[in-house]
Tab-separated table of C-alpha atoms in Angstrom:
chain	number	residue	atom	x	y	z
A	254	TRP	CA	-0.326	0.297	0.118
A	255	GLU	CA	2.830	2.313	0.900
A	256	ALA	CA	4.283	2.115	-2.877
A	257	VAL	CA	0.588	2.478	-3.964
A	258	GLU	CA	0.666	5.908	-2.155
A	259	LYS	CA	3.467	7.123	-3.087
A	260	GLU	CA	3.119	6.012	-6.542
A	261	SER	CA	-1.040	7.784	-6.897
A	262	GLY	CA	0.252	10.630	-4.287
A	263	LEU	CA	-2.904	9.848	-2.171
A	264	GLN	CA	-3.504	8.425	0.787
A	265	LEU	CA	-4.848	5.403	1.449
A	266	VAL	CA	-4.430	3.652	4.550
A	267	TYR	CA	-5.326	5.032	8.028
A	268	ASN	CA	-3.610	3.538	11.029
A	269	THR	CA	-6.168	3.695	13.994
A	270	GLY	CA	-4.421	0.978	16.140
A	271	GLY	CA	-6.557	-1.995	16.609
A	272	VAL	CA	-8.656	-4.099	19.768
A	273	GLN	CA	-9.479	-7.798	20.231
A	274	PHE	CA	-12.063	-7.809	23.180
A	275	THR	CA	-14.673	-10.655	24.317
A	276	ARG	CA	-16.161	-11.970	27.547
A	277	LYS	CA	-13.637	-14.259	29.573
A	278	ASP	CA	-15.958	-16.572	30.419
A	279	GLU	CA	-16.579	-16.690	26.255
A	280	MET	CA	-13.710	-16.446	24.456
A	281	SER	CA	-10.467	-16.216	25.995
A	282	HIS	CA	-8.732	-18.925	24.294
A	283	VAL	CA	-8.917	-16.575	21.083
A	284	ILE	CA	-7.569	-13.764	22.284
A	285	ASP	CA	-4.684	-16.403	23.239
A	286	ALA	CA	-4.165	-17.386	20.055
A	287	TYR	CA	-4.155	-14.419	18.868
A	288	ALA	CA	-1.533	-13.406	21.732
A	289	LYS	CA	0.766	-16.162	20.865
A	290	ALA	CA	0.770	-15.521	17.044
A	291	MET	CA	1.487	-12.136	17.411
A	292	ALA	CA	4.147	-12.409	19.979
A	293	GLU	CA	5.569	-15.416	17.553
A	294	ASN	CA	5.735	-13.110	14.267
A	295	ASN	CA	7.492	-9.865	16.330
A	296	ILE	CA	3.927	-7.764	16.343
A	297	SER	CA	4.152	-4.919	19.142
A	298	PHE	CA	0.221	-5.462	21.109
A	299	GLU	CA	-0.905	-5.309	24.946
A	300	ARG	CA	-2.624	-7.576	26.541
A	301	LEU	CA	-5.240	-5.534	28.936
A	302	THR	CA	-8.291	-5.823	31.249
A	303	GLY	CA	-10.961	-4.175	30.473
A	304	SER	CA	-10.594	-1.370	32.450
A	305	GLN	CA	-7.398	-0.991	31.274
A	306	LEU	CA	-8.994	-0.636	27.513
A	307	ARG	CA	-11.260	1.271	29.091
A	308	ALA	CA	-9.317	3.737	30.248
A	309	LYS	CA	-7.272	3.924	27.198
A	310	PHE	CA	-10.657	4.289	24.868
A	311	PRO	CA	-13.191	5.429	26.792
A	312	GLN	CA	-15.398	4.144	24.059
A	313	PHE	CA	-15.486	0.551	25.131
A	314	GLU	CA	-17.730	0.633	28.371
A	315	ILE	CA	-16.596	-2.284	29.630
A	316	ASP	CA	-15.144	-3.640	32.811
A	317	ASP	CA	-13.145	-7.166	33.923
A	318	THR	CA	-15.398	-9.508	33.170
A	319	TYR	CA	-13.722	-8.763	29.535
A	320	ASP	CA	-10.692	-9.858	28.058
A	321	THR	CA	-8.705	-7.904	25.475
A	322	ILE	CA	-5.760	-6.829	23.430
A	323	TYR	CA	-4.449	-4.185	21.614
A	324	GLN	CA	-2.090	-3.968	18.775
A	325	PRO	CA	-1.102	-0.172	17.755
A	326	ILE	CA	-0.100	-1.046	14.396
A	327	ALA	CA	-3.636	-1.650	13.079
A	328	GLY	CA	-6.157	0.395	10.414
A	329	LEU	CA	-8.517	0.693	7.965
A	330	VAL	CA	-7.803	0.825	3.939
A	331	ASP	CA	-10.471	3.094	2.111
A	332	ALA	CA	-11.318	0.404	0.098
A	333	ALA	CA	-13.640	2.791	-2.552
A	334	LEU	CA	-10.727	5.034	-3.222
A	335	ALA	CA	-7.965	1.820	-3.653
A	336	ASN	CA	-9.999	0.141	-6.343
A	337	SER	CA	-10.161	4.004	-8.186
A	338	VAL	CA	-6.532	4.179	-8.017
A	339	HIS	CA	-5.904	0.664	-8.726
A	340	ILE	CA	-7.602	1.281	-11.760
A	341	GLN	CA	-6.585	4.275	-12.652
A	342	LEU	CA	-2.579	3.490	-12.448
A	343	ALA	CA	-3.392	0.157	-14.364
A	344	ARG	CA	-4.953	2.179	-16.997
A	345	ALA	CA	-1.561	4.881	-16.684
A	346	ASN	CA	0.556	1.533	-17.343
A	347	GLY	CA	-1.294	0.447	-20.411
A	348	ALA	CA	-3.708	-1.322	-18.933
A	349	THR	CA	-7.219	-1.645	-20.404
A	350	VAL	CA	-10.864	-1.989	-18.162
A	351	LEU	CA	-13.694	-3.447	-19.975
A	352	GLU	CA	-16.596	-3.092	-17.380
A	353	HIS	CA	-19.773	-5.024	-17.895
A	354	CYS	CA	-17.852	-7.521	-19.544
A	355	PRO	CA	-18.402	-10.765	-18.352
A	356	VAL	CA	-16.506	-14.084	-19.518
A	357	GLN	CA	-18.759	-16.588	-21.180
A	358	LYS	CA	-16.008	-19.420	-22.160
A	359	ILE	CA	-12.539	-20.138	-22.247
A	360	GLU	CA	-11.050	-22.382	-24.675
A	361	LYS	CA	-7.132	-23.008	-25.649
A	362	LEU	CA	-6.056	-22.789	-28.838
A	363	PRO	CA	-3.363	-25.372	-30.632
A	364	ASN	CA	-0.264	-23.094	-29.600
A	365	GLY	CA	-1.178	-23.175	-26.304
A	366	ARG	CA	-2.642	-20.301	-26.136
A	367	VAL	CA	-5.633	-19.287	-23.898
A	368	LEU	CA	-8.882	-17.180	-25.572
A	369	VAL	CA	-11.438	-15.538	-24.008
A	370	HIS	CA	-14.969	-15.607	-25.097
A	371	THR	CA	-17.200	-12.102	-23.625
A	372	PRO	CA	-19.652	-9.922	-24.874
A	373	LYS	CA	-17.104	-7.424	-26.354
A	374	GLY	CA	-15.075	-9.543	-28.790
A	375	VAL	CA	-12.278	-12.787	-28.175
A	376	PHE	CA	-9.332	-12.085	-26.361
A	377	GLN	CA	-6.288	-13.851	-27.195
A	378	CYS	CA	-3.664	-14.090	-24.235
A	379	ARG	CA	-0.488	-15.938	-23.334
A	380	ARG	CA	-1.402	-15.936	-19.871
A	381	LEU	CA	-4.759	-15.680	-18.044
A	382	ILE	CA	-5.273	-14.274	-14.538
A	383	VAL	CA	-9.146	-15.610	-13.111
A	384	THR	CA	-9.726	-13.058	-10.054
A	385	ALA	CA	-13.554	-13.404	-10.227
A	386	GLY	CA	-15.040	-13.440	-6.141
A	387	ALA	CA	-18.069	-15.731	-5.899
A	388	TRP	CA	-18.054	-15.985	-9.870
A	389	ILE	CA	-15.403	-17.819	-9.730
A	390	ASN	CA	-16.826	-21.419	-10.814
A	391	HIS	CA	-18.916	-20.281	-13.419
A	392	VAL	CA	-15.657	-18.227	-14.952
A	393	LEU	CA	-13.672	-21.395	-13.967
A	394	GLY	CA	-16.456	-24.247	-15.178
A	395	SER	CA	-15.527	-23.576	-19.077
A	396	ILE	CA	-11.968	-25.605	-18.151
A	397	GLY	CA	-13.201	-28.129	-16.097
A	398	VAL	CA	-11.483	-26.294	-12.790
A	399	HIS	CA	-14.044	-26.155	-9.527
A	400	ILE	CA	-13.188	-24.599	-6.183
A	401	PRO	CA	-15.444	-25.469	-3.452
A	402	VAL	CA	-16.347	-22.012	-2.190
A	403	TYR	CA	-19.162	-20.793	-0.024
A	404	VAL	CA	-20.855	-17.664	-1.205
A	405	THR	CA	-22.804	-15.623	2.169
A	406	GLN	CA	-24.655	-12.535	2.327
A	407	GLU	CA	-22.886	-10.136	4.524
A	408	GLN	CA	-24.156	-6.443	5.373
A	409	VAL	CA	-22.414	-3.418	7.787
A	410	THR	CA	-24.815	-1.350	8.863
A	411	TYR	CA	-23.802	2.844	9.515
A	412	PHE	CA	-24.948	5.097	12.552
A	413	ALA	CA	-24.966	8.487	12.801
A	414	THR	CA	-23.458	8.789	15.681
A	415	PRO	CA	-24.210	12.210	17.662
A	416	ASN	CA	-20.502	11.830	19.175
A	417	VAL	CA	-19.074	12.638	16.438
A	418	LYS	CA	-15.552	13.755	17.607
A	419	ASP	CA	-15.146	10.745	19.727
A	420	PHE	CA	-15.451	7.980	16.814
A	421	THR	CA	-12.970	9.675	14.874
A	422	LYS	CA	-10.083	7.783	12.700
A	423	ALA	CA	-7.843	9.900	15.288
A	424	LYS	CA	-9.663	8.372	18.137
A	425	TYR	CA	-11.482	5.770	17.953
A	426	PRO	CA	-9.586	2.247	16.475
A	427	ILE	CA	-10.912	-0.495	14.472
A	428	TRP	CA	-12.033	-3.344	16.576
A	429	ILE	CA	-13.140	-7.101	16.952
A	430	TYR	CA	-15.512	-8.819	19.240
A	431	HIS	CA	-15.422	-12.937	19.083
A	432	SER	CA	-18.717	-14.440	20.788
A	433	PRO	CA	-19.714	-18.062	20.373
A	434	LYS	CA	-22.379	-17.212	18.331
A	435	TYR	CA	-21.082	-14.044	15.916
A	436	ASP	CA	-17.896	-12.493	15.460
A	437	PHE	CA	-18.465	-8.879	15.565
A	438	TYR	CA	-16.091	-6.064	14.227
A	439	GLY	CA	-16.177	-2.344	14.135
A	440	MET	CA	-14.852	1.170	12.429
A	441	PRO	CA	-14.763	5.009	12.838
A	442	MET	CA	-16.272	7.159	10.944
A	443	HIS	CA	-14.376	7.613	7.489
A	444	GLY	CA	-15.282	9.868	4.551
A	445	ASN	CA	-19.059	10.654	4.171
A	446	SER	CA	-20.147	7.532	5.916
A	447	GLY	CA	-21.284	7.251	10.333
A	448	SER	CA	-19.233	4.400	12.628
A	449	LYS	CA	-19.344	1.162	11.209
A	450	ILE	CA	-20.267	-2.336	12.770
A	451	GLY	CA	-20.928	-5.839	10.526
A	452	ILE	CA	-20.463	-9.758	11.616
A	453	ASP	CA	-17.994	-11.592	9.868
A	454	ALA	CA	-19.485	-14.699	8.302
A	455	GLY	CA	-22.684	-14.218	9.810
A	456	GLY	CA	-25.142	-14.687	6.579
A	457	PRO	CA	-26.808	-16.891	5.011
A	458	VAL	CA	-24.893	-19.070	2.112
A	459	VAL	CA	-26.239	-17.965	-1.127
A	460	SER	CA	-25.256	-18.091	-4.369
A	461	VAL	CA	-24.687	-14.996	-7.084
A	462	ASP	CA	-28.057	-16.088	-8.544
A	463	THR	CA	-30.181	-16.189	-5.221
A	464	ARG	CA	-28.611	-13.479	-3.270
A	465	ASN	CA	-30.449	-10.473	-2.637
A	466	TYR	CA	-30.017	-6.523	-1.716
A	467	GLU	CA	-32.443	-6.312	1.594
A	468	PRO	CA	-30.606	-6.365	4.932
A	469	ASP	CA	-31.029	-9.325	6.893
A	470	LYS	CA	-33.305	-7.220	10.537
A	471	THR	CA	-31.878	-10.050	12.941
A	472	ARG	CA	-28.533	-9.273	12.549
A	473	GLU	CA	-29.181	-6.030	12.394
A	474	GLN	CA	-30.582	-5.822	16.166
A	475	ALA	CA	-28.042	-7.643	17.105
A	476	CYS	CA	-25.133	-5.669	16.246
A	477	ILE	CA	-27.492	-2.944	17.990
A	478	LYS	CA	-27.599	-4.871	21.595
A	479	HIS	CA	-23.911	-5.680	21.087
A	480	LEU	CA	-23.215	-1.813	20.798
A	481	GLU	CA	-25.307	-1.694	23.619
A	482	ARG	CA	-23.579	-4.042	26.036
A	483	THR	CA	-20.079	-2.772	25.250
A	484	ILE	CA	-20.202	0.994	22.611
A	485	PRO	CA	-23.140	2.734	22.987
A	486	ARG	CA	-22.560	5.776	22.304
A	487	SER	CA	-21.151	4.572	18.897
A	488	LEU	CA	-25.306	3.978	18.776
A	489	GLY	CA	-27.362	6.773	16.528
A	490	PRO	CA	-30.304	6.635	13.819
A	491	ILE	CA	-29.309	3.975	11.171
A	492	MET	CA	-27.751	5.964	8.633
A	493	TYR	CA	-27.948	2.795	6.183
A	494	THR	CA	-27.707	-0.819	6.292
A	495	LYS	CA	-26.313	-2.549	2.483
A	496	THR	CA	-25.179	-6.573	1.865
A	497	CYS	CA	-22.331	-7.564	-0.015
A	498	LEU	CA	-20.981	-11.213	-1.218
A	499	TYR	CA	-17.808	-13.268	0.378
A	500	THR	CA	-16.813	-16.041	-0.861
A	501	MET	CA	-14.674	-18.490	0.923
A	502	THR	CA	-12.547	-21.424	1.205
A	503	PRO	CA	-13.777	-24.437	3.187
A	504	ASP	CA	-10.236	-23.405	5.181
A	505	ARG	CA	-11.078	-19.567	4.570
A	506	HIS	CA	-7.461	-19.094	3.336
A	507	PHE	CA	-6.309	-17.921	-0.234
A	508	VAL	CA	-6.530	-19.732	-3.551
A	509	VAL	CA	-2.998	-18.477	-5.468
A	510	ASP	CA	-2.020	-20.682	-7.695
A	511	ASP	CA	-2.136	-22.180	-11.346
A	512	CYS	CA	-4.350	-24.579	-12.738
A	513	SER	CA	-1.389	-27.243	-14.050
A	514	LYS	CA	-2.995	-29.959	-12.393
A	515	ASN	CA	-6.606	-29.568	-15.029
A	516	GLY	CA	-3.878	-29.281	-17.647
A	517	TRP	CA	-3.792	-25.167	-18.072
A	518	ASP	CA	-0.010	-24.059	-16.562
A	519	ASN	CA	-1.304	-20.635	-18.182
A	520	VAL	CA	-4.539	-19.816	-16.464
A	521	ILE	CA	-4.028	-18.350	-12.909
A	522	VAL	CA	-6.244	-18.453	-10.027
A	523	CYS	CA	-7.004	-16.282	-6.981
A	524	CYS	CA	-9.799	-17.025	-4.697
A	525	GLY	CA	-9.591	-14.456	-1.436
A	526	ALA	CA	-11.561	-15.913	1.526
A	527	GLY	CA	-13.784	-12.245	3.348
A	528	HIS	CA	-10.901	-10.947	3.834
A	529	ALA	CA	-8.660	-10.712	1.179
A	530	PHE	CA	-8.559	-6.441	-0.425
A	531	LYS	CA	-6.044	-5.350	2.615
A	532	PHE	CA	-3.761	-8.081	0.329
A	533	ALA	CA	-5.120	-6.664	-2.520
A	534	SER	CA	-1.659	-4.133	-3.420
A	535	LEU	CA	0.787	-7.656	-2.610
A	536	LEU	CA	-1.695	-10.230	-4.245
A	537	GLY	CA	-1.695	-7.995	-7.528
A	538	LYS	CA	2.475	-7.771	-7.074
A	539	ILE	CA	2.460	-11.908	-7.279
A	540	LEU	CA	-0.401	-12.509	-9.945
A	541	SER	CA	1.573	-10.001	-12.471
A	542	GLU	CA	4.662	-11.864	-11.379
A	543	MET	CA	3.337	-15.183	-12.150
A	544	ALA	CA	1.715	-13.513	-15.217
A	545	ILE	CA	5.072	-12.276	-16.800
A	546	ASP	CA	7.176	-14.784	-15.360
A	547	GLY	CA	6.191	-17.925	-14.636
A	548	LYS	CA	6.801	-17.410	-11.008
A	549	THR	CA	6.601	-15.814	-8.165
A	550	LYS	CA	9.733	-14.801	-5.009
A	551	TYR	CA	6.664	-14.771	-2.357
A	552	ASP	CA	5.676	-18.046	-0.520
A	553	ILE	CA	2.569	-18.889	-1.724
A	554	SER	CA	2.763	-22.617	-1.314
A	555	GLN	CA	-0.129	-22.741	1.381
A	556	PHE	CA	-2.129	-21.324	-0.992
A	557	ASN	CA	-2.586	-23.998	-3.386
A	558	ILE	CA	-5.196	-25.396	-5.343
A	559	ASP	CA	-5.149	-28.853	-4.374
A	560	ARG	CA	-4.437	-28.979	-0.636
A	561	GLU	CA	-6.800	-30.924	1.644
A	562	ALA	CA	-9.035	-28.456	2.259
A	563	ILE	CA	-10.086	-27.566	-1.817
A	564	THR	CA	-9.716	-31.388	-2.538
A	565	ASN	CA	-11.329	-32.786	0.335
A	566	PRO	CA	-15.573	-32.986	0.391
A	567	ASP	CA	-15.563	-33.982	3.253
A	568	TRP	CA	-13.524	-31.411	5.260
A	569	THR	CA	-15.164	-29.049	7.887
A	570	PRO	CA	-15.458	-25.584	7.245
A	571	THR	CA	-13.317	-23.146	9.564
A	572	LEU	CA	-14.889	-19.773	8.294
A	573	TYR	CA	-15.204	-17.721	11.430
A	574	MET	CA	-12.680	-15.664	13.261
A	575	GLY	CA	-12.919	-17.105	16.366
A	576	THR	CA	-14.830	-19.907	16.722
A	577	GLY	CA	-14.658	-21.890	13.745
A	578	GLY	CA	-15.941	-24.935	12.428
A	579	LYS	CA	-19.885	-23.582	11.944
A	580	VAL	CA	-21.247	-24.326	8.555
A	581	PRO	CA	-23.168	-21.029	7.933
A	582	THR	CA	-26.859	-21.287	7.409
A	583	LYS	CA	-28.688	-21.977	3.932
A	584	GLN	CA	-30.658	-19.756	2.390
A	585	SER	CA	-33.361	-21.353	-0.357
A	586	SER	CA	-31.214	-23.982	-2.749
A	587	ALA	CA	-27.673	-22.597	-2.307
A	588	SER	CA	-25.328	-24.735	-0.586
A	589	LYS	CA	-21.537	-24.809	-1.121
A	590	LEU	CA	-20.466	-23.926	-4.887
């Protein structure tokens, strides 16, 4: 991100600090696991009691029945601006962006090159990168490649808090709360929106055809009740709740690999797992190295397409940051894609 900011001259990343917390009698083992991982990777953090966190950030109205961890180097990426910057920098480097141009079919020529069929023309390439999100198997189906993914309909809610000054990026950290049922997360005010809350991987399994854009009032109310208990001054009138899609592999790790096992070594695939955007610049660099040089200098071995979580149909999904093991509920007849 620093390289993208330098090239564009625009700030995209904001360091706010980050908090993870839970009730001691519920999910302290998750906080233990994060503390262990941070220590092993030399990431600075503080393990705080609930009252210590409240002293640092009075917005969190919690006591010592809570277990918390604070990480000073954490924050948010301006996703909308970052998308625009990536596209504009790509165009400046000779890329052509075709919008509303779905891939209809991929085929291989006798010379080994790849043909991509679209409504706006047929394109020939030496190597093809597929990053199709929830449409991943729609695109890969024509070459006989399938990645088992859970597509879920998620949502976030923004509140017009009257306590604006206390919920700016300068005073209020990003946070994650772990509970047996939901993993909540929140962010400070940014851009033209209010304070934000969402539930990570809390929505039903859908497909790109069955998803709708209607917020789930049950999850919206769960978010409100959580804030009433822990960060009540962030609440205010609901500005809006909007939906989005997560596309998750069964182990919630990325897929970054070529399709050589299926005879398509010049087709490269990248599948996120509901948390890929923060790595977008790095993943883009890795994929471009694979496309141009045929390999990357980064170790992507754990993201291979033939690992057990991808190839074993009986693999138990672990889709949640804190709890793990829960299978998303189905909406209608949708299931794992």
